[in-house]
Amino acid sequence: MKFSPLVDELIQSLRCLPGVGPKSAQRMAFQLLERERKAGLKLADALSKAMSDVGHCQSCRTFTEESLCPICASNKRGQADTICVVETPADVLAIEAGGHFSGRYFVLLGHLSPLDGIGPEELGLSLLEQHLQTGDILELILATNPTVEGDATAHYIADIARRHNVKVSRIAHGVPVGGELEYVDSTTLALSFNGRIQL
Amino acid sequence: MKFSPLVDELIQSLRCLPGVGPKSAQRMAFQLLERERKAGLKLADALSKAMSDVGHCQSCRTFTEESLCPICASNKRGQADTICVVETPADVLAIEAGGHFSGRYFVLLGHLSPLDGIGPEELGLSLLEQHLQTGDILELILATNPTVEGDATAHYIADIARRHNVKVSRIAHGVPVGGELEYVDSTTLALSFNGRIQL
């Protein structure tokens, strides 16, 4: 048995959202129909606007509907000569929440993954090279994820930076603050020993 | 730090979906922007259509954009003189999946809950009484949930049915098939003893 065509289509369409299976999609559709018609219409509007108008920042590749994102457009960033390379826009948010970095970002929107057809061009590395060629950049901080792909991407970008004589660094990996040694995996522990700092 | 206005609005709007918090909304927005723009536009379209056009079936109150839902409009239902009363459209789907019931449904879209301002009128019980008054209905099967509110609602509707001299029954509650006695709660077990059937 199926519902009416429009309800069915709504349930099917909701499944494009990550982590939403058939049951959740049903629950979402019914909740919207029962109680949140206004919010549903607002979501429809926000979706269609965002899907059509949001593009990439010309400087850092994050999502924005302007040509430059708020961070790249701002002239209040103290360390404008430093670029932090991250994999996703959410990483930018995480770093900004800390408030300890005042440089600019470069968002790869992924990591090197030849099997999925994601090479240097897909990550916009030629755009990053253009930034390095200007000579305004003094340091590149690589904050890709500490995974095999993230590390490979970091090494690849480090090579590019060295070619342009730009200082390049990788964020430290080790025991997180508040973590307990006995629960930390051995690879992280090994990294934290290798990356020890003299007091 | 915030994202661009359109991206922010999309993330905020996604939070109207049940079970979606700030982090999931972010993940959904980025996944749609990165990889599923087409599906996103389709979702926007399905949402706006469903929110504006979907109303209630004039006969059973389930969601439909027609005046009658597919089940009420069908003339192939064997037990047209039996009405099964359920709380939500999803319950209809669950019962139809079994394929053992061929009557019609009546969807309350909730249960009696005076504190939330949900009384008999909000559950469309006057419409149900109209069905009973026609004299075409021989039996009312109450399949509201076995919760305090669901039971109260069932009792209330049973009184109405008796007033119209319509046979009324409640679905059996007891140990589910495949369940193990030792893990079944005591209330369910008590119900299964009370509802025992002579062999």
Coordinates of C-alpha atoms in Angstrom, one line a residue:
Chain A
M1 CA 0.0 0.0 0.0
K2 CA 1.2 3.5 -0.8
F3 CA 0.2 7.0 0.3
S4 CA -1.1 9.6 -2.0
P5 CA 1.3 10.6 -4.8
L6 CA 2.4 13.9 -3.2
V7 CA 3.0 12.4 0.2
D8 CA 4.9 9.5 -1.4
E9 CA 7.0 11.9 -3.3
L10 CA 7.8 13.9 -0.2
I11 CA 8.8 10.8 1.7
Q12 CA 11.0 9.6 -1.2
S13 CA 12.6 13.0 -1.6
L14 CA 13.5 13.3 2.1
R15 CA 15.6 10.2 1.7
C16 CA 18.3 12.2 -0.1
L17 CA 19.2 13.6 3.3
P18 CA 22.2 11.8 4.9
G19 CA 21.2 9.3 7.6
V20 CA 17.5 9.4 6.7
G21 CA 16.0 6.0 5.9
P22 CA 12.5 5.0 4.9
K23 CA 11.1 5.2 8.5
S24 CA 12.7 8.5 9.4
A25 CA 11.5 10.0 6.1
Q26 CA 8.0 8.9 6.9
R27 CA 8.2 10.4 10.4
M28 CA 9.6 13.7 9.0
A29 CA 6.9 13.9 6.3
F30 CA 4.1 13.3 8.8
Q31 CA 5.4 15.7 11.4
L32 CA 5.7 18.4 8.8
L33 CA 2.2 17.7 7.4
E34 CA 0.7 17.5 10.8
R35 CA 2.3 20.3 12.7
E36 CA 4.9 22.3 10.8
R37 CA 3.5 23.3 7.4
K38 CA 4.9 26.8 7.8
A39 CA 8.4 25.6 8.7
G40 CA 8.1 23.1 5.8
L41 CA 7.4 25.8 3.3
K42 CA 10.3 27.9 4.7
L43 CA 12.6 24.9 4.4
A44 CA 11.4 24.4 0.7
D45 CA 12.2 28.0 0.0
A46 CA 15.6 27.9 1.8
L47 CA 16.5 24.7 -0.1
S48 CA 15.6 26.0 -3.5
K49 CA 17.4 29.3 -3.0
A50 CA 20.5 27.6 -1.5
M51 CA 20.7 24.9 -4.2
S52 CA 20.4 27.4 -7.1
D53 CA 22.4 30.4 -5.7
V54 CA 25.2 29.1 -3.4
G55 CA 28.5 28.7 -5.1
H56 CA 32.1 28.6 -4.0
C57 CA 34.2 31.4 -2.6
Q58 CA 36.7 32.5 -5.3
S59 CA 39.5 32.7 -2.8
C60 CA 39.0 29.8 -0.4
R61 CA 36.4 27.5 -2.1
T62 CA 34.0 27.4 0.9
F63 CA 30.2 27.7 0.2
T64 CA 28.9 31.2 -0.3
E65 CA 26.4 33.0 -2.5
E66 CA 28.8 36.0 -2.8
S67 CA 32.0 35.9 -4.8
L68 CA 34.0 36.0 -1.5
C69 CA 33.0 34.4 1.8
P70 CA 32.7 36.6 4.9
I71 CA 36.2 35.5 6.1
C72 CA 38.0 36.1 2.8
A73 CA 36.1 39.4 2.4
S74 CA 37.0 40.6 5.9
N75 CA 40.0 42.9 6.4
K76 CA 40.1 42.3 10.1
R77 CA 42.0 39.0 9.9
G78 CA 45.3 39.5 11.8
Q79 CA 47.4 36.8 10.1
A80 CA 46.4 37.4 6.5
D81 CA 49.7 35.9 5.5
T82 CA 48.8 32.4 6.9
I83 CA 46.5 30.0 5.2
C84 CA 45.0 27.0 7.0
V85 CA 44.0 24.1 4.7
V86 CA 41.0 22.1 5.8
E87 CA 38.8 19.4 4.2
T88 CA 35.3 20.8 4.8
P89 CA 33.5 24.1 5.6
A90 CA 32.5 22.5 8.9
D91 CA 36.2 22.3 9.8
V92 CA 36.4 26.1 9.3
L93 CA 33.6 26.5 11.8
A94 CA 35.3 24.2 14.3
I95 CA 38.5 26.2 14.1
E96 CA 36.7 29.6 14.2
A97 CA 34.8 28.5 17.3
G98 CA 38.2 28.3 19.1
G99 CA 39.0 31.8 18.1
H100 CA 42.8 31.2 18.2
F101 CA 43.5 31.4 14.5
S102 CA 43.1 34.7 12.7
G103 CA 44.5 33.8 9.2
R104 CA 42.5 32.7 6.2
Y105 CA 41.4 29.3 5.1
F106 CA 41.5 27.1 2.0
V107 CA 38.7 24.5 1.8
L108 CA 39.6 21.4 -0.2
L109 CA 36.0 20.1 -0.1
G110 CA 37.3 16.5 0.2
H111 CA 40.6 14.7 0.2
L112 CA 42.7 13.0 -2.5
S113 CA 41.0 9.8 -3.4
P114 CA 42.1 8.5 -6.8
L115 CA 39.6 5.5 -6.6
D116 CA 36.7 8.0 -6.4
G117 CA 38.2 10.2 -9.1
I118 CA 39.2 12.9 -6.7
G119 CA 42.6 14.3 -7.8
P120 CA 44.4 17.6 -7.3
E121 CA 42.2 19.4 -9.7
E122 CA 39.0 18.5 -7.9
L123 CA 40.5 19.8 -4.6
G124 CA 41.3 23.2 -6.3
L125 CA 45.0 22.8 -5.7
S126 CA 45.8 24.9 -8.8
L127 CA 43.9 27.8 -7.1
L128 CA 46.0 27.2 -3.9
E129 CA 49.1 27.4 -6.0
Q130 CA 48.0 30.7 -7.4
H131 CA 47.8 32.0 -3.8
L132 CA 51.3 30.7 -3.1
Q133 CA 52.7 32.3 -6.3
T134 CA 51.6 35.8 -5.2
G135 CA 54.3 35.7 -2.5
D136 CA 52.0 37.1 0.1
I137 CA 51.7 33.8 1.9
L138 CA 54.3 33.1 4.6
E139 CA 52.9 29.9 6.1
L140 CA 50.6 27.1 5.1
I141 CA 49.1 25.2 8.1
L142 CA 47.8 21.7 7.0
A143 CA 44.7 20.8 9.1
T144 CA 43.4 17.9 7.0
N145 CA 42.0 15.0 9.0
P146 CA 44.4 12.5 10.5
T147 CA 43.3 9.7 8.3
V148 CA 45.2 7.9 5.5
E149 CA 43.6 10.1 2.8
G150 CA 44.0 13.2 4.9
D151 CA 47.7 12.5 5.5
A152 CA 48.3 11.7 1.8
T153 CA 46.6 15.0 0.9
A154 CA 48.7 16.9 3.4
H155 CA 51.9 15.4 2.0
Y156 CA 50.9 16.3 -1.5
I157 CA 50.2 19.9 -0.6
A158 CA 53.4 20.1 1.5
D159 CA 55.3 19.3 -1.7
I160 CA 53.6 22.1 -3.6
A161 CA 54.3 24.5 -0.7
R162 CA 58.0 23.6 -0.7
R163 CA 58.3 24.1 -4.4
H164 CA 57.1 27.7 -3.8
N165 CA 59.4 28.2 -0.8
V166 CA 56.5 28.6 1.6
K167 CA 56.8 27.4 5.2
V168 CA 54.5 24.5 5.7
S169 CA 53.3 22.9 8.9
R170 CA 50.9 20.2 10.0
I171 CA 48.7 20.6 13.1
A172 CA 49.8 18.4 16.1
H173 CA 48.1 15.0 16.6
G174 CA 48.1 13.5 20.1
V175 CA 46.2 12.9 23.2
P176 CA 43.1 15.2 23.3
V177 CA 42.7 17.5 26.3
G178 CA 40.4 15.8 28.9
G179 CA 41.2 12.4 27.3
E180 CA 42.6 9.6 29.4
L181 CA 45.8 7.8 28.4
E182 CA 44.5 4.3 29.0
Y183 CA 41.6 4.9 26.5
V184 CA 43.7 6.5 23.7
D185 CA 44.5 4.2 20.7
S186 CA 48.1 3.2 20.2
T187 CA 48.6 5.2 16.9
T188 CA 47.5 8.4 18.6
L189 CA 49.8 7.7 21.5
A190 CA 52.7 7.0 19.2
L191 CA 52.1 10.3 17.4
S192 CA 51.9 12.1 20.7
F193 CA 55.4 10.7 21.7
N194 CA 56.9 11.6 18.3
G195 CA 55.5 15.1 18.5
R196 CA 56.6 15.8 22.1
I197 CA 57.7 19.3 22.9
Q198 CA 60.7 20.1 25.0
L199 CA 59.9 22.0 28.3
Chain B
M1 CA 31.5 32.7 13.1
K2 CA 28.7 32.1 10.7
F3 CA 28.4 30.9 7.2
S4 CA 26.9 32.9 4.4
P5 CA 23.3 34.0 4.9
L6 CA 21.8 31.5 2.5
V7 CA 23.8 28.5 3.9
D8 CA 22.9 29.6 7.5
E9 CA 19.2 29.9 6.6
L10 CA 19.3 26.4 5.1
I11 CA 20.9 24.9 8.2
Q12 CA 18.4 26.7 10.5
S13 CA 15.5 25.6 8.3
L14 CA 16.6 21.9 8.3
R15 CA 16.2 21.9 12.1
C16 CA 12.4 21.9 11.8
L17 CA 12.8 18.2 10.9
P18 CA 12.3 15.9 13.8
G19 CA 15.5 14.5 15.3
V20 CA 17.7 16.9 13.5
G21 CA 20.0 19.0 15.7
P22 CA 22.5 21.7 14.8
K23 CA 25.3 19.2 13.8
S24 CA 23.0 17.0 11.7
A25 CA 21.5 20.0 10.0
Q26 CA 25.0 21.2 9.1
R27 CA 25.9 17.8 7.7
M28 CA 22.7 17.6 5.7
A29 CA 23.2 21.1 4.3
F30 CA 26.8 20.4 3.2
Q31 CA 26.0 17.0 1.7
L32 CA 23.2 18.6 -0.3
L33 CA 25.4 21.5 -1.4
E34 CA 28.4 19.3 -2.2
R35 CA 26.9 16.4 -3.9
E36 CA 23.1 16.4 -4.2
R37 CA 22.0 19.7 -5.6
K38 CA 19.5 18.1 -8.0
A39 CA 18.0 16.0 -5.2
G40 CA 17.9 19.1 -3.0
L41 CA 15.9 21.0 -5.6
K42 CA 13.6 18.0 -6.0
L43 CA 13.1 17.9 -2.3
A44 CA 12.3 21.7 -2.2
D45 CA 9.7 21.1 -4.9
A46 CA 8.1 18.1 -3.2
L47 CA 8.0 20.0 0.1
S48 CA 6.4 23.1 -1.2
K49 CA 3.8 21.1 -3.2
A50 CA 3.0 18.8 -0.3
M51 CA 2.8 21.6 2.3
S52 CA 0.4 23.6 0.1
D53 CA -1.7 20.9 -1.5
V54 CA -2.0 17.9 0.9
G55 CA -5.1 18.0 2.9
H56 CA -7.2 15.3 4.7
C57 CA -9.3 12.5 3.2
Q58 CA -13.0 13.6 3.7
S59 CA -13.8 10.1 4.8
C60 CA -10.9 8.8 7.0
R61 CA -8.9 11.9 7.7
T62 CA -5.5 10.5 6.5
F63 CA -3.3 12.8 4.4
T64 CA -4.1 13.1 0.7
E65 CA -4.2 15.8 -1.9
E66 CA -7.5 14.3 -3.4
S67 CA -10.9 14.5 -1.6
L68 CA -10.7 10.8 -0.9
C69 CA -7.6 8.7 -0.1
P70 CA -6.7 5.7 -2.3
I71 CA -8.2 3.3 0.3
C72 CA -11.5 5.1 0.8
A73 CA -11.8 5.7 -3.0
S74 CA -11.2 2.0 -3.7
N75 CA -14.2 -0.2 -4.3
K76 CA -12.1 -3.4 -3.9
R77 CA -12.1 -3.4 -0.1
G78 CA -13.8 -6.6 1.0
Q79 CA -15.0 -5.6 4.5
A80 CA -16.4 -2.2 3.7
D81 CA -18.7 -2.5 6.7
T82 CA -15.7 -2.6 9.1
I83 CA -13.7 0.5 10.2
C84 CA -10.4 0.3 11.9
V85 CA -9.5 3.3 14.1
V86 CA -5.8 4.2 14.3
E87 CA -3.8 7.1 15.6
T88 CA -1.6 8.0 12.6
P89 CA -1.3 7.4 8.8
A90 CA 1.9 5.3 9.6
D91 CA -0.3 2.9 11.5
V92 CA -2.5 2.4 8.4
L93 CA 0.7 1.5 6.5
A94 CA 1.8 -1.0 9.1
I95 CA -1.6 -2.7 9.0
E96 CA -1.8 -2.7 5.2
A97 CA 1.7 -4.2 5.1
G98 CA 0.2 -7.3 6.8
G99 CA -2.6 -7.6 4.2
H100 CA -5.0 -9.3 6.7
F101 CA -7.4 -6.4 7.0
S102 CA -9.6 -5.4 4.1
G103 CA -11.9 -2.9 5.7
R104 CA -11.6 0.9 5.8
Y105 CA -9.7 3.1 8.3
F106 CA -10.4 6.1 10.4
V107 CA -7.2 8.1 11.3
L108 CA -7.5 10.2 14.5
L109 CA -4.2 12.0 13.8
G110 CA -3.5 11.9 17.5
H111 CA -5.1 10.8 20.8
L112 CA -7.2 12.4 23.5
S113 CA -4.9 14.7 25.4
P114 CA -6.8 17.4 27.3
L115 CA -3.6 19.0 28.6
D116 CA -2.5 19.6 25.0
G117 CA -5.9 20.9 24.0
I118 CA -6.7 17.8 22.0
G119 CA -10.3 16.8 22.5
P120 CA -12.9 14.8 20.6
E121 CA -13.3 17.6 18.0
E122 CA -9.6 17.7 17.1
L123 CA -9.7 13.9 16.5
G124 CA -12.6 14.3 14.1
L125 CA -14.9 12.1 16.2
S126 CA -18.0 13.9 14.9
L127 CA -17.0 12.7 11.5
L128 CA -16.7 9.2 12.8
E129 CA -20.2 9.5 14.4
Q130 CA -21.5 10.5 11.0
H131 CA -20.1 7.2 9.6
L132 CA -21.7 5.3 12.4
Q133 CA -25.1 7.0 11.9
T134 CA -25.4 5.9 8.3
G135 CA -26.0 2.3 9.5
D136 CA -23.6 0.9 7.0
I137 CA -20.9 0.1 9.6
L138 CA -21.2 -3.2 11.4
E139 CA -18.0 -3.2 13.4
L140 CA -15.5 -0.7 14.7
I141 CA -12.0 -2.1 15.5
L142 CA -10.0 0.1 17.9
A143 CA -6.3 -0.1 17.1
T144 CA -5.1 2.9 19.0
N145 CA -1.7 2.5 20.7
P146 CA -1.6 0.5 24.0
T147 CA -0.6 3.7 26.0
V148 CA -2.6 5.5 28.7
E149 CA -3.8 8.1 26.2
G150 CA -4.5 5.5 23.5
D151 CA -6.5 3.4 25.9
A152 CA -8.5 6.4 27.1
T153 CA -9.2 7.3 23.5
A154 CA -10.3 3.7 22.7
H155 CA -12.7 3.8 25.7
Y156 CA -14.2 7.1 24.6
I157 CA -14.8 5.9 21.1
A158 CA -16.2 2.6 22.3
D159 CA -18.9 4.6 24.2
I160 CA -19.8 6.4 21.0
A161 CA -20.0 3.1 19.1
R162 CA -22.3 1.6 21.8
R163 CA -24.6 4.6 21.6
H164 CA -25.0 3.8 17.9
N165 CA -25.4 0.1 18.5
V166 CA -22.3 -0.7 16.5
K167 CA -20.2 -3.7 17.5
V168 CA -16.9 -2.5 18.8
S169 CA -13.6 -4.4 19.6
R170 CA -10.1 -3.6 20.6
I171 CA -7.1 -5.3 19.0
A172 CA -5.4 -7.9 21.3
H173 CA -2.4 -6.9 23.4
G174 CA 0.1 -9.6 24.6
V175 CA 3.4 -11.2 23.9
P176 CA 4.6 -10.4 20.4
V177 CA 5.4 -13.3 18.0
G178 CA 9.2 -14.0 18.3
G179 CA 9.3 -12.3 21.7
E180 CA 10.7 -14.2 24.7
L181 CA 8.6 -14.4 27.8
E182 CA 11.4 -13.6 30.2
Y183 CA 12.0 -10.2 28.5
V184 CA 8.3 -9.1 28.2
D185 CA 7.3 -6.5 30.7
S186 CA 4.8 -7.5 33.4
T187 CA 1.9 -5.3 32.2
T188 CA 2.1 -6.9 28.7
L189 CA 2.2 -10.3 30.4
A190 CA -0.8 -9.5 32.5
L191 CA -2.7 -8.4 29.4
S192 CA -1.7 -11.6 27.6
F193 CA -3.1 -13.6 30.5
N194 CA -6.3 -11.6 30.6
G195 CA -6.8 -11.9 26.9
R196 CA -6.1 -15.7 26.7
I197 CA -8.1 -17.6 24.1
Q198 CA -9.6 -21.0 24.8
L199 CA -8.2 -23.8 22.6

